[in-house]
PDB file of C-alpha atoms in Angstrom:
ATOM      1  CA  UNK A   1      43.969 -85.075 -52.760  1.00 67.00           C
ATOM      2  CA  UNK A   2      41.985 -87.355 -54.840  1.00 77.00           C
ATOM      3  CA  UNK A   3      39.847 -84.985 -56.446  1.00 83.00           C
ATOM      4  CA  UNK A   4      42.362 -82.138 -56.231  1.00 86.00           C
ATOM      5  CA  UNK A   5      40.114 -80.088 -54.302  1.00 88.00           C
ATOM      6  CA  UNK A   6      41.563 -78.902 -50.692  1.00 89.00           C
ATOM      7  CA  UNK A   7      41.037 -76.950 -47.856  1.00 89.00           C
ATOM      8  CA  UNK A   8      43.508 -74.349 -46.880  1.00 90.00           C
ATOM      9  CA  UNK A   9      43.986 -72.052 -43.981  1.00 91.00           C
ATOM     10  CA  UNK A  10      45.890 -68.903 -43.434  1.00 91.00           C
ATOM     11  CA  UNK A  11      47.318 -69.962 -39.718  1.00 90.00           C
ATOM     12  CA  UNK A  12      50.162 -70.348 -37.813  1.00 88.00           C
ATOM     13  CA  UNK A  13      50.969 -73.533 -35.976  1.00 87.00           C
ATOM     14  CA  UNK A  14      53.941 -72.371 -33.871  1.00 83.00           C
ATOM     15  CA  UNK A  15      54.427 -75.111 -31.545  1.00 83.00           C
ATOM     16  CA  UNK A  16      53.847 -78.907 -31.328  1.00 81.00           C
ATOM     17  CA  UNK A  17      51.184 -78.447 -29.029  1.00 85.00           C
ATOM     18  CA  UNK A  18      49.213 -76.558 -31.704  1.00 88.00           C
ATOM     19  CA  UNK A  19      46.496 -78.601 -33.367  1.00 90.00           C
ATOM     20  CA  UNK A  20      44.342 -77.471 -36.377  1.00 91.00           C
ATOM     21  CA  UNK A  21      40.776 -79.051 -36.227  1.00 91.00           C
ATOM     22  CA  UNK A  22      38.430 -79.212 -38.823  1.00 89.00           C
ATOM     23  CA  UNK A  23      35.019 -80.770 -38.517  1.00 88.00           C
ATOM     24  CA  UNK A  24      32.447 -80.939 -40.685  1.00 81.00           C
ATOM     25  CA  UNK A  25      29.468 -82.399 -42.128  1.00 75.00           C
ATOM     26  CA  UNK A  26      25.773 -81.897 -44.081  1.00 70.00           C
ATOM     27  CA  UNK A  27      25.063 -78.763 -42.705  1.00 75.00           C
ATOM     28  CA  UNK A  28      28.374 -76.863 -40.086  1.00 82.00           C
ATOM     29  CA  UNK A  29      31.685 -76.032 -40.331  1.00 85.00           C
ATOM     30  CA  UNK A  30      34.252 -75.557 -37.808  1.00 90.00           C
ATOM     31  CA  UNK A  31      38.034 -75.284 -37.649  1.00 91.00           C
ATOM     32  CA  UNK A  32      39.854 -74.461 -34.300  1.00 92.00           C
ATOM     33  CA  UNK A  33      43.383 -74.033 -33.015  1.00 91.00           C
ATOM     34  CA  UNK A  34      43.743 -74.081 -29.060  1.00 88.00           C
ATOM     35  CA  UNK A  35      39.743 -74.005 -28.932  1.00 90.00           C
ATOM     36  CA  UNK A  36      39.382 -70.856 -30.782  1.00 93.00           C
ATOM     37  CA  UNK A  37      38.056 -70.572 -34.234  1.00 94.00           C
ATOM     38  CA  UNK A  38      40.032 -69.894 -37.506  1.00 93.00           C
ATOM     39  CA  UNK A  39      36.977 -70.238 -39.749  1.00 93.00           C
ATOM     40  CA  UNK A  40      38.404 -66.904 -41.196  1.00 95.00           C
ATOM     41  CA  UNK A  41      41.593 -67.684 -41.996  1.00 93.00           C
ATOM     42  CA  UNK A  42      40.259 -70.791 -44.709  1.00 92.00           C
ATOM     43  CA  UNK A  43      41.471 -69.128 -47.934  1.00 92.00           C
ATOM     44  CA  UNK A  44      39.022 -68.684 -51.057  1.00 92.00           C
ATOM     45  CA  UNK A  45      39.845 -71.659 -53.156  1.00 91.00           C
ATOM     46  CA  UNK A  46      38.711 -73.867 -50.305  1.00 90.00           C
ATOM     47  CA  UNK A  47      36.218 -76.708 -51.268  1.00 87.00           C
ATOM     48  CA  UNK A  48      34.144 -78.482 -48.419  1.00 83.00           C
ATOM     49  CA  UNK A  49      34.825 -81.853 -50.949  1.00 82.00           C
ATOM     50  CA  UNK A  50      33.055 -85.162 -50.449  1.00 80.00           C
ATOM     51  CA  UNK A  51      34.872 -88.215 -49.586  1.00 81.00           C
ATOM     52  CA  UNK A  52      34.644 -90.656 -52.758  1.00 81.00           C
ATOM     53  CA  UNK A  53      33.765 -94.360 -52.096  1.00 79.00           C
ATOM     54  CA  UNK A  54      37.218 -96.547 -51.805  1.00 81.00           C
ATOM     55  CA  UNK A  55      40.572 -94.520 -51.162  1.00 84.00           C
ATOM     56  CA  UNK A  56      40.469 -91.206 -50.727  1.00 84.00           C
ATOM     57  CA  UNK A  57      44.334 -89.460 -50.917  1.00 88.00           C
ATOM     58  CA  UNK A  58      45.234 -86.495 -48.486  1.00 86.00           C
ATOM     59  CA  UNK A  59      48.502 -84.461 -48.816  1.00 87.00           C
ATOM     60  CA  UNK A  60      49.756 -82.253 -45.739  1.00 85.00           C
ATOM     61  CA  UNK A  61      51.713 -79.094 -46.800  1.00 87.00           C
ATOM     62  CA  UNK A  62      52.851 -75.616 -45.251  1.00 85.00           C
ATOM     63  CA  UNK A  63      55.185 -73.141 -45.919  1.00 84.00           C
ATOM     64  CA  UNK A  64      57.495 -74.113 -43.334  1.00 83.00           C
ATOM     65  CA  UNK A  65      56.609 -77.893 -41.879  1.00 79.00           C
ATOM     66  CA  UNK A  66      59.370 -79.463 -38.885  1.00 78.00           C
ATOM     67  CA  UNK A  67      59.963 -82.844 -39.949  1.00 78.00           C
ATOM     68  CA  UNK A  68      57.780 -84.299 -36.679  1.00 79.00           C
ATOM     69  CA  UNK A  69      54.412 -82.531 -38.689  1.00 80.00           C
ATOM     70  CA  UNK A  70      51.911 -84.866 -39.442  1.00 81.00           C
ATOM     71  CA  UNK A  71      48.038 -85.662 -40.063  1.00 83.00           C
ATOM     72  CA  UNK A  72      44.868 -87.633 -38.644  1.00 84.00           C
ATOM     73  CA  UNK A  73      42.246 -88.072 -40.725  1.00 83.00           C
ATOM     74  CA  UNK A  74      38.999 -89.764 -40.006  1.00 83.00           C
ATOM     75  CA  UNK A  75      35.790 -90.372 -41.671  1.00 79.00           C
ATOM     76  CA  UNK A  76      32.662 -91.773 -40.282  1.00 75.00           C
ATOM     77  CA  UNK A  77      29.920 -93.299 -42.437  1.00 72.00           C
ATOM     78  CA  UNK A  78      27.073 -90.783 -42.017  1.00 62.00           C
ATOM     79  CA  UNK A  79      24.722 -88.181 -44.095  1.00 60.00           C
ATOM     80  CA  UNK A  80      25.961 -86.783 -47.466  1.00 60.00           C
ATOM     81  CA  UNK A  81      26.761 -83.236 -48.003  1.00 58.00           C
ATOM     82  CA  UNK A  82      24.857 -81.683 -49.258  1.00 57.00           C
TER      83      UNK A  82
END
């Protein structure tokens, strides 16, 4: 990433169909898989970073990625974190 901080969860993405979604802003967090919450899985290095004005770099990794694997990321102009 651009500042090197990240967030990582413990889960397993076992089929194509299987989408990890984070959302997040000022004041919630929420990360689901199939609709159900894996909040618990983020791991303890974790930072909820801020986006920096200009580019902003994300990496996608795993422990085992299929070469279809990929990543949407979107950012919407709105209130700071705090």
């Amino acid at each position: 990433s651009t500042t090197g901080e990240y967030l990582e969860f413990n889960t397993n993405l076992a089929t194509s169909n299987d989408v990890l979604t984070i959302n997040y802003d000022q004041d919630t967090c929420t990360a689901t898989v199939g609709g159900n919450s894996v909040l618990n899985t983020q791991t303890s290095g974790s930072t909820y970073f801020k986006l920096i004005p200009g580019i902003n770099n994300f990496t996608l990794s795993g422990l085992s990625m299929g070469s279809g694997a990929y990543a949407t990321v979107s950012a919407y102009s709105a209130w700071p974190l705090s």
